[in-house]
XYZ file of C-alpha atoms in Angstrom:
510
model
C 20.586 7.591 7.632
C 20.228 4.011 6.412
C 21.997 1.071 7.996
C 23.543 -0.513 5.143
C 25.710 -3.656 5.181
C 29.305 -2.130 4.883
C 28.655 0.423 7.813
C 27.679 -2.206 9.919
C 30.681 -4.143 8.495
C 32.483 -1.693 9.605
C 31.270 -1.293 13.150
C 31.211 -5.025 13.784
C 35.025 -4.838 13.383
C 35.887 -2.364 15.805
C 36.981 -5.005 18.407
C 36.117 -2.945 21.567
C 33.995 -4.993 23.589
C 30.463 -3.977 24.531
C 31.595 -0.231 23.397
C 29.136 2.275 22.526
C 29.581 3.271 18.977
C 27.619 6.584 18.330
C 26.427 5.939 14.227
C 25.962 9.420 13.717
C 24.861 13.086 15.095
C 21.324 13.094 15.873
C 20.921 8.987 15.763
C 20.295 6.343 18.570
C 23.962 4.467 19.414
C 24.260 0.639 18.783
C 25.944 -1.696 21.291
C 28.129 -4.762 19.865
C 25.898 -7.130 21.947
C 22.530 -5.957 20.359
C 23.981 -8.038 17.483
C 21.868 -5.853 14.303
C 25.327 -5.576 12.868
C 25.854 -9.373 12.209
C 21.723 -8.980 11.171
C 22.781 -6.455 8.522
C 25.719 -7.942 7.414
C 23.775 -9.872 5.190
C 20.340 -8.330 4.449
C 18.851 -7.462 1.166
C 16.993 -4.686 2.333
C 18.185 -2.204 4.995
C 17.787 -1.520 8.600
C 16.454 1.729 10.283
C 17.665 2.772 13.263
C 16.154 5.403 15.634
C 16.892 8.646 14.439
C 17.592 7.329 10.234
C 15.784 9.206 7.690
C 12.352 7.374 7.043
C 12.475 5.519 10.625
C 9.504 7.638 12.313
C 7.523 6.866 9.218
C 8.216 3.168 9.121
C 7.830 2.590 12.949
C 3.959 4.632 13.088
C 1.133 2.196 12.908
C -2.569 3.248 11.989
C -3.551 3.158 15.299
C -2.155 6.440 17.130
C -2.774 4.797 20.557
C 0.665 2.788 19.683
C 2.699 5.315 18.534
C 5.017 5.495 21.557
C 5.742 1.533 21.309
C 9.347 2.422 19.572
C 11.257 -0.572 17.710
C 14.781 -1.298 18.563
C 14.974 -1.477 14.954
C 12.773 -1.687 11.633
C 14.126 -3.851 9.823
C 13.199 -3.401 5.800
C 12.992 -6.811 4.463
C 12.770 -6.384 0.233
C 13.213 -10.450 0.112
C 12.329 -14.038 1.672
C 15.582 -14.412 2.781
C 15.420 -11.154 4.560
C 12.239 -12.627 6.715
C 14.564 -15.760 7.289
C 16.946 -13.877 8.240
C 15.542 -12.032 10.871
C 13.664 -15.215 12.413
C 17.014 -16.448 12.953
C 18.220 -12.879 14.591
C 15.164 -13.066 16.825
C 16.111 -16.666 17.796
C 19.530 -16.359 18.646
C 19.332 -13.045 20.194
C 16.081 -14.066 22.356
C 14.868 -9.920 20.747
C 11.097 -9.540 21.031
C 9.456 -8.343 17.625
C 6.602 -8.121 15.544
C 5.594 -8.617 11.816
C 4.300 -5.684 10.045
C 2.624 -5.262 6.554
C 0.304 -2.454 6.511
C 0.315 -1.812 9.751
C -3.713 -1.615 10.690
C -3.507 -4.268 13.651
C -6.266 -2.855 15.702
C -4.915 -3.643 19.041
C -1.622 -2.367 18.342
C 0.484 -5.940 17.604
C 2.044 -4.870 14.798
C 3.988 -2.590 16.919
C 7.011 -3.625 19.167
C 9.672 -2.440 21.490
C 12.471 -4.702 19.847
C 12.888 -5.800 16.043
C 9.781 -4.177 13.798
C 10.210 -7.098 10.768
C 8.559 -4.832 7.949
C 7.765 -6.710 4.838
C 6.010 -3.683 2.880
C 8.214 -3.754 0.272
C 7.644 -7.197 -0.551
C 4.336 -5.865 -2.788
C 4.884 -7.324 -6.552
C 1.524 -8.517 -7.571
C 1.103 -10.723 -10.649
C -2.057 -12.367 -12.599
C -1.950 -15.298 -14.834
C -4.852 -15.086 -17.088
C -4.541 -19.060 -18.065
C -5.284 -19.732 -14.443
C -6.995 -17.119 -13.039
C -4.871 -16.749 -10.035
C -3.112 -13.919 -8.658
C 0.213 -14.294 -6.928
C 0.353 -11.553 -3.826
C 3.745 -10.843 -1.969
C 3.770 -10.305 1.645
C 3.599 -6.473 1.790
C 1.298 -5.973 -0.974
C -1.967 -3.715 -0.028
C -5.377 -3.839 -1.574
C -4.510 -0.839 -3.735
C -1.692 -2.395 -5.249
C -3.643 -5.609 -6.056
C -6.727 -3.911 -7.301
C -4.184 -1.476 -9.861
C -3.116 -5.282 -11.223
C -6.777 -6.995 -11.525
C -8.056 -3.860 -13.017
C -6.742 -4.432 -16.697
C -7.796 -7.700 -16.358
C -11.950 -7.352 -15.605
C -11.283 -9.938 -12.692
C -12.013 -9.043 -8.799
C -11.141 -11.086 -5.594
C -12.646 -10.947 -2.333
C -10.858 -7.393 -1.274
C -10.908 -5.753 1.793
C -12.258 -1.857 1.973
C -9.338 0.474 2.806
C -6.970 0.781 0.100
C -3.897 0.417 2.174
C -4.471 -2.411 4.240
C -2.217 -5.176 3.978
C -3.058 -8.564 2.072
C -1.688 -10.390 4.338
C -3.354 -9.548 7.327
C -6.775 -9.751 5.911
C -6.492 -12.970 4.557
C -5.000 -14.690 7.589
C -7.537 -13.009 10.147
C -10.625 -13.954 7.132
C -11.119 -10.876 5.496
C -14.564 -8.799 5.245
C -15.218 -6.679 2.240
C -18.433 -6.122 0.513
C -17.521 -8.907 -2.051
C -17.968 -11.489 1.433
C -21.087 -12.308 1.040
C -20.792 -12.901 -2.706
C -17.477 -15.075 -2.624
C -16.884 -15.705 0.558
C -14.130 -14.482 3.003
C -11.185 -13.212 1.934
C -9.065 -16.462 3.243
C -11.958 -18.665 1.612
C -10.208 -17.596 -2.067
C -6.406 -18.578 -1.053
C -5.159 -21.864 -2.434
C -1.483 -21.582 -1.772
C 0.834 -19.599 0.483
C 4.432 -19.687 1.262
C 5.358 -19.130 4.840
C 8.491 -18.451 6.927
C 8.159 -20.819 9.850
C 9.633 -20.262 13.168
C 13.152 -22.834 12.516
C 13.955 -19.831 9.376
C 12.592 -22.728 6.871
C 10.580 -21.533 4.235
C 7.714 -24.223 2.975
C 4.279 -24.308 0.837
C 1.343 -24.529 2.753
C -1.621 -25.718 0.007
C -4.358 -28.314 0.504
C -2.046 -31.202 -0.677
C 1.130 -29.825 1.165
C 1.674 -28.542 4.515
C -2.466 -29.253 4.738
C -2.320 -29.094 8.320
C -0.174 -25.334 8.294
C -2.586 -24.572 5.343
C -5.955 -25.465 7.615
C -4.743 -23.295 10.501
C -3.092 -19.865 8.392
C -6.716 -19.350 6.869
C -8.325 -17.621 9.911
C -5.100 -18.000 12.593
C -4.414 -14.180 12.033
C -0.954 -13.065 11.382
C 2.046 -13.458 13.425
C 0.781 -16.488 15.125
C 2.579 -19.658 12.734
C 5.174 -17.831 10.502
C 5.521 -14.858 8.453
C 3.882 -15.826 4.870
C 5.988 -14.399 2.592
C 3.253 -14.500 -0.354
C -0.187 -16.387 -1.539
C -1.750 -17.626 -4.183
C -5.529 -16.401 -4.361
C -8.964 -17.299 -6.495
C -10.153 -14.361 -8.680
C -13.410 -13.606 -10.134
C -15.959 -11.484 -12.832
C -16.087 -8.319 -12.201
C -19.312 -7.046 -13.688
C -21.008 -3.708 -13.686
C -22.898 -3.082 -9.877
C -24.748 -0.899 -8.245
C -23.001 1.095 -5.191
C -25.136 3.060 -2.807
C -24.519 5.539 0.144
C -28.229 6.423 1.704
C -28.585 8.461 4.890
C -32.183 9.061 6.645
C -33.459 12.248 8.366
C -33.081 11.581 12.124
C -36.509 9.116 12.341
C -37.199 5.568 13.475
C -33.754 4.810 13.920
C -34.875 0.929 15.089
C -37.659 0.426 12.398
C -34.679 1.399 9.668
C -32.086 -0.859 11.158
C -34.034 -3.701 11.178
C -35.484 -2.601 7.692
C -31.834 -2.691 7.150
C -30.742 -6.079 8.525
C -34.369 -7.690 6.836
C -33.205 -6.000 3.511
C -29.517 -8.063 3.772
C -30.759 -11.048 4.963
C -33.567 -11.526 1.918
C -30.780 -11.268 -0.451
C -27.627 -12.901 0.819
C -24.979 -13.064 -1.607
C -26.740 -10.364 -4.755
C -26.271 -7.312 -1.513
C -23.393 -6.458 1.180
C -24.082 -3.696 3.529
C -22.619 -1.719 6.380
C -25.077 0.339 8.038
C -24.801 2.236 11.044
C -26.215 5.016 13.257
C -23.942 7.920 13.203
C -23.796 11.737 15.112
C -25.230 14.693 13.184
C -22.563 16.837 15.168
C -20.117 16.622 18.059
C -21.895 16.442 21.304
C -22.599 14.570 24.994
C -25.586 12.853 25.246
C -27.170 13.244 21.650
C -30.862 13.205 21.358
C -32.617 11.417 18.956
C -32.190 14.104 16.715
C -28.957 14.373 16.705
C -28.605 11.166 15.686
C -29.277 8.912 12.096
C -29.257 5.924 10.228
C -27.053 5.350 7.021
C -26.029 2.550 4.711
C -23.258 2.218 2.373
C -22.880 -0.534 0.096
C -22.894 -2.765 -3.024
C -25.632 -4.735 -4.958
C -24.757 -7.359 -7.568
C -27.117 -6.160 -10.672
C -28.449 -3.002 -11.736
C -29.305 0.148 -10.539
C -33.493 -0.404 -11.004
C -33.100 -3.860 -9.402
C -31.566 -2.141 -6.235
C -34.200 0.393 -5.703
C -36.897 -2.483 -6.321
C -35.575 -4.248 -3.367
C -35.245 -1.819 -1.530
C -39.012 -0.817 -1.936
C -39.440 -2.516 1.947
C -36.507 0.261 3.552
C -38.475 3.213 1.842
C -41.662 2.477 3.060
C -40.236 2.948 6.994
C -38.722 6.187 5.820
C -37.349 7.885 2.334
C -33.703 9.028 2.871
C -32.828 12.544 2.823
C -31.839 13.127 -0.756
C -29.086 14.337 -2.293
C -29.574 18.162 -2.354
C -30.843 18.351 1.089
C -27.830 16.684 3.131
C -27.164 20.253 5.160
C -25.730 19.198 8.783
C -25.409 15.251 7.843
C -21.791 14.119 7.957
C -20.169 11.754 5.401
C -20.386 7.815 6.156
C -16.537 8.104 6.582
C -13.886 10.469 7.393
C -11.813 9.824 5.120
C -12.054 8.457 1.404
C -13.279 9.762 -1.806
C -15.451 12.543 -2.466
C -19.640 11.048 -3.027
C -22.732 12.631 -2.811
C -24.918 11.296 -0.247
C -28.196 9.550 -0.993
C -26.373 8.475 -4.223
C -27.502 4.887 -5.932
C -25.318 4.666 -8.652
C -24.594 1.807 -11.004
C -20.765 1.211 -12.083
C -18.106 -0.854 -13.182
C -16.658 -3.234 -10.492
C -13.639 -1.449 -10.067
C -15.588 1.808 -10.261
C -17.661 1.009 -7.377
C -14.977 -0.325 -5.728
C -13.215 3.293 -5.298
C -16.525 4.971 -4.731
C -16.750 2.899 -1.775
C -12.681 2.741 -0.692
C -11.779 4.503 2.304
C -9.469 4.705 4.829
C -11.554 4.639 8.170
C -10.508 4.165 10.752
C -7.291 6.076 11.396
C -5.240 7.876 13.888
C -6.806 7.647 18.038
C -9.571 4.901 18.208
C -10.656 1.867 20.282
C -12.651 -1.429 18.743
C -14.797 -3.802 20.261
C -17.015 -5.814 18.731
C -19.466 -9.460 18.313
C -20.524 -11.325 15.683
C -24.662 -11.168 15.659
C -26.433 -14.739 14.546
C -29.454 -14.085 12.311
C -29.699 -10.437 13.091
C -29.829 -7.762 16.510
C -33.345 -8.282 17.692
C -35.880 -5.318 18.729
C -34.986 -5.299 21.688
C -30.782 -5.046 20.931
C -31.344 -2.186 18.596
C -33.465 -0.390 21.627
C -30.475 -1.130 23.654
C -27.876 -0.198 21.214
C -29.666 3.238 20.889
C -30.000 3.789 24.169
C -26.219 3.793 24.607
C -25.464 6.092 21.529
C -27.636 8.559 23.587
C -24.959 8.105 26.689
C -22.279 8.993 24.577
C -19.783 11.197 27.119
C -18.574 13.720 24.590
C -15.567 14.548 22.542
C -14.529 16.833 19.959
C -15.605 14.715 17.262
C -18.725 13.904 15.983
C -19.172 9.683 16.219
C -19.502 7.847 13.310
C -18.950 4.227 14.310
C -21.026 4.188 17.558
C -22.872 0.699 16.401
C -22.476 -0.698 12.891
C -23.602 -3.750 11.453
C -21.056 -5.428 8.526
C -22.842 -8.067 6.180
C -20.823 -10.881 7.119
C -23.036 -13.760 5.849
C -24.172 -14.870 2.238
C -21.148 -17.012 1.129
C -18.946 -17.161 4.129
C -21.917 -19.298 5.350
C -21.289 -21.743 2.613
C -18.639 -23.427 4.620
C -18.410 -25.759 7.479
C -16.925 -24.018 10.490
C -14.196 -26.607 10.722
C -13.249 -25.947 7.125
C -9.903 -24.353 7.996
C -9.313 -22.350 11.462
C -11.653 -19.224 10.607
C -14.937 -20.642 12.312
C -17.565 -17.320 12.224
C -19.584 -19.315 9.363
C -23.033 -19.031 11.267
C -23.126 -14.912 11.668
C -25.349 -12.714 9.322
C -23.636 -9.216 10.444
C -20.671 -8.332 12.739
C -21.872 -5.784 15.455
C -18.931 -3.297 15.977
C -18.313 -0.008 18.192
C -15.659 2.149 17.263
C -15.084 5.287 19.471
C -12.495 8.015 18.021
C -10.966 10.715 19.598
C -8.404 13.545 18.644
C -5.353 15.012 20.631
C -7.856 18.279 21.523
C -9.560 15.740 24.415
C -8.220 15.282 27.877
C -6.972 12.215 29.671
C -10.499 12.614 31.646
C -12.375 13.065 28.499
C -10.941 9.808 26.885
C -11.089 7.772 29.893
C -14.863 8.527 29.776
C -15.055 7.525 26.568
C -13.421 4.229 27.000
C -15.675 3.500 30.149
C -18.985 3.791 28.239
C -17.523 1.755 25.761
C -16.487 -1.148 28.259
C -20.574 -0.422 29.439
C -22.074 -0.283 26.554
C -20.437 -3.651 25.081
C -21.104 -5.733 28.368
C -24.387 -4.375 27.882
C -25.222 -5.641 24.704
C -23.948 -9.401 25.053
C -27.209 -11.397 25.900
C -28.338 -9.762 21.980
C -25.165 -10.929 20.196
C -22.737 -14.389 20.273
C -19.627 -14.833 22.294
C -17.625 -14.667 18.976
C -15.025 -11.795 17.857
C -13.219 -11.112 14.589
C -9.791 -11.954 14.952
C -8.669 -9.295 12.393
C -10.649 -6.414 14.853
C -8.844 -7.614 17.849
C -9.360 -6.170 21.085
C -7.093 -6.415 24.167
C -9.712 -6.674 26.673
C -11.299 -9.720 25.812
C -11.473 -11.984 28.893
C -11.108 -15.394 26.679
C -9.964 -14.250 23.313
C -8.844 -17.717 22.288
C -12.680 -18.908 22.432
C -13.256 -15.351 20.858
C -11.913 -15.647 18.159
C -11.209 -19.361 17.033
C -14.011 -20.860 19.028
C -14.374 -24.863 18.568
C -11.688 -24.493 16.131
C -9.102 -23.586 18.730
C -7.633 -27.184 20.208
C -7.288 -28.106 16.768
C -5.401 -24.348 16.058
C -2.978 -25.109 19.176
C -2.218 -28.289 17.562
C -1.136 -26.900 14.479
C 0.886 -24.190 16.209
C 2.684 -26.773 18.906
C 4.002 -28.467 15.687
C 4.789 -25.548 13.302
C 6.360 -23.441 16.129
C 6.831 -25.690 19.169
C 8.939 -22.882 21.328
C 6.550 -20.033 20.855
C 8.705 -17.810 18.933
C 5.756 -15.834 17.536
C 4.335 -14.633 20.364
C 2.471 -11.906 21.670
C -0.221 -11.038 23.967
C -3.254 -12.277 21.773
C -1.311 -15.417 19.695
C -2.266 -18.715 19.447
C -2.076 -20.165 23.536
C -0.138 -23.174 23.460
């Protein structure tokens, strides 16, 4: 059952003080002094109360491990002045909340026990051939902004999975495997509009707002406003070459530093996110149980990929295509591919062969930016802990992965704007998952070798995170994840939102 403006019209003039006013069979009950009536007396878009058809699906985030966080309300916003309007609610009604476009916050800040401000809706995408720029809205995902650069033979820096918000991935930087060929996703903005903590809505650009425009390219979201829409960069999109390769269970270190070698020689024509992943679900794998894969895109042709990769093959050939029995897809989710495929496409085509929509449901994230690459001695390490894996019921695909995140992001100062991880090749990243078959015990375990395994690996990787992979845990996040760039990020956030209205457990420290 929607909230629309004339119920809540009609509730707001019931003059019974603090009564309990039950909306409907089945649905939460609304006090006068929560105050969502005077919200939705003048609201564009609607707002969902526990218990209103579509409310469960609005309120669930990607990550299942924040499920239970329940919003007071979602509130639907389908216009700027919606976002205004609940900045103001939030402000006079001292109501926690959080700012929501897709939803994929790692760490679960997307997700809050008060007002859930949903701008999803908000997803018209336009292009402007004379220019060359394309004008996102808030909610708009990378699917929706790939279906309107299509027609147009013009990319952008996108991120991977399909539904992720634009938003998000442009304010925390924004990997893809176009990175290391145009830079971060942030690195292509050149305008944004942004709903600042007073309800004010200004242009943040390089000659307005410069200072607001410095610190939303790498601040992540929900830490200086809600930006309400951007202005990005496009580019060619040429035919590629896209690749998925997995290798019979053998020299697992020789390939990965094959791998990193491979990335490194050829900076911004390759991007690559390579991994070793479990053959099947089990404690403790052995060696062979475990192998190496690679997924990713080369700028030129088919026969100029498998020229440079002449250095890979000679550590090992890949298992090829018809002889895959017992090796698990890259991803769990995503299109169909054959493995050991090198196949050269469109952009757009090799785009989709490599979209997917990993990671989903119960999962935790930690992970380091690397400098020039994981040395010897890391990747003995990292290996090492793969083979303490505690067991679950599902086979583990994201127990150490490297993500080319160097080429063109490089090609920047770090003090350019607030995103600072300008002197990394690769980030390092574990990703445990887990389904609802394992136990409390059985996920606690997991969780502790994780914690191990991380700590263990620091003296082989820098003390630098990606903001948009956050991770509760980290003892100094703020150095994390803006390093130097971080008094200059707390000035821009003591003068854009001096009371700390946006504010949650990871945002900017004033």
């Amino acid at each position: 059952m929607e909230l629309n403006r004339r119920r809540l019209l009609g509730l707001s003039g019931l003059a019974v003080a603090a009564a309990v006013v039950p909306l409907s069979a089945g649905c939460s009950f609304i006090r006068d002094d929560d105050g969502l009536s005077a919200l939705a007396a003048d609201f564009d878009g609607s707002i969902l109360l526990p218990g209103d058809p579509g409310f469960a699906l609005a309120a669930w985030p990607n990550n299942a491990n924040y499920a239970d966080v329940i919003p007071k309300a979602v509130a639907i916003c389908v216009s700027i002045a919606d976002i205004s309007r609940c900045i103001t609610w939030v402000r006079d009604t001292g109501s926690v909340f959080a700012v929501r476009s897709g939803g994929h916050n790692y760490a679960g800040f997307s997700t809050t026990s008060g007002l859930l401000v949903d701008v999803r809706y908000m997803n018209a995408v336009t292009f402007d051939p004379a220019t060359g720029l394309v004008q996102i809205s808030a909610g708009a995902n990378n699917q929706e902004v790939a279906e309107c650069l299509r027609p147009h033979g013009v990319s952008y820096p996108a991120g991977r999975c399909p539904t992720v918000g634009i938003g998000g991935l442009i304010l925390g930087g924004g990997w893809g495997f176009a990175a290391t060929r145009h830079g971060a996703t942030c690195d292509s903005l050149v305008a944004t509009d942004v709903v600042l903590a007073d309800a004010s809505v200004v242009t943040a650009s390089p000659d307005t707002n410069a200072d607001l425009f410095w610190g939303v390219r790498g601040a992540a979201g929900g830490n200086l406003g809600v930006n309400a829409g951007f202005s990005l960069k496009t580019y060619a999109a040429p035919n590629v070459t896209v690749f998925n390769l997995t290798w019979p269970p053998v020299k697992h270190v020789e390939l990965m530093d094959a791998l990193q070698t491979l990335q490194i020689d050829h900076p911004t024509d390759l991007s690559t996110r390579s991994k070793i992943v479990m053959t099947t679900a089990t404690a403790k794998p052995s060696l062979e149980q475990l192998c190496v894969t690679t997924t990713g895109l080369y700028w030129g042709s088919k026969a100029d990929f498998i020229e440079i990769l002449q250095p890979v093959l000679a550590v090992a050939n890949p298992a090829p295509a018809s002889d895959q029995t017992g090796v698990p897809r890259s991803e769990r989710s995503g299109p169909v591919r054959t493995e050991g495929d090198i196949v050269e496409l469109t952009y757009w085509e090799g785009r989709d062969y490599l979209a997917t929509n990993d990671p989903q449901g119960l999962y935790v994230s930690k992970n380091s930016f690397l400098g020039e690459r994981m040395s010897i001695e890391g990747l003995n390490e990292m290996v090492s802990w793969m083979r303490r894996w505690p067991g679950g019921s599902a086979a583990q695909l994201n127990m150490g992965l490297f993500f080319a995140f160097g080429g063109a992001v490089r090609d920047l100062p770090t003090d350019a704007m607030a995103y600072v991880h300008r002197n990394s090749n690769f980030l390092f990243q574990i990703e445990p998952e887990w389904t609802p078959r394992d136990s409390p015990a059985t996920v606690a375990a997991m969780t502790s070798w994780l914690d191990d395994y991380y700590d263990a690996m620091q003296p082989y990787v820098l003390p630098e995170s990606y903001q948009n992979f956050p991770d509760r845990t980290l003892a100094d996040f703020g150095s994390s994840y803006y390093g130097a760039n971080l008094p200059r990020l707390q000035s821009v956030k003591r003068a854009y939102d001096p009371d700390n209205v946006f504010s949650f457990a990871q945002s900017i420290p004033l």
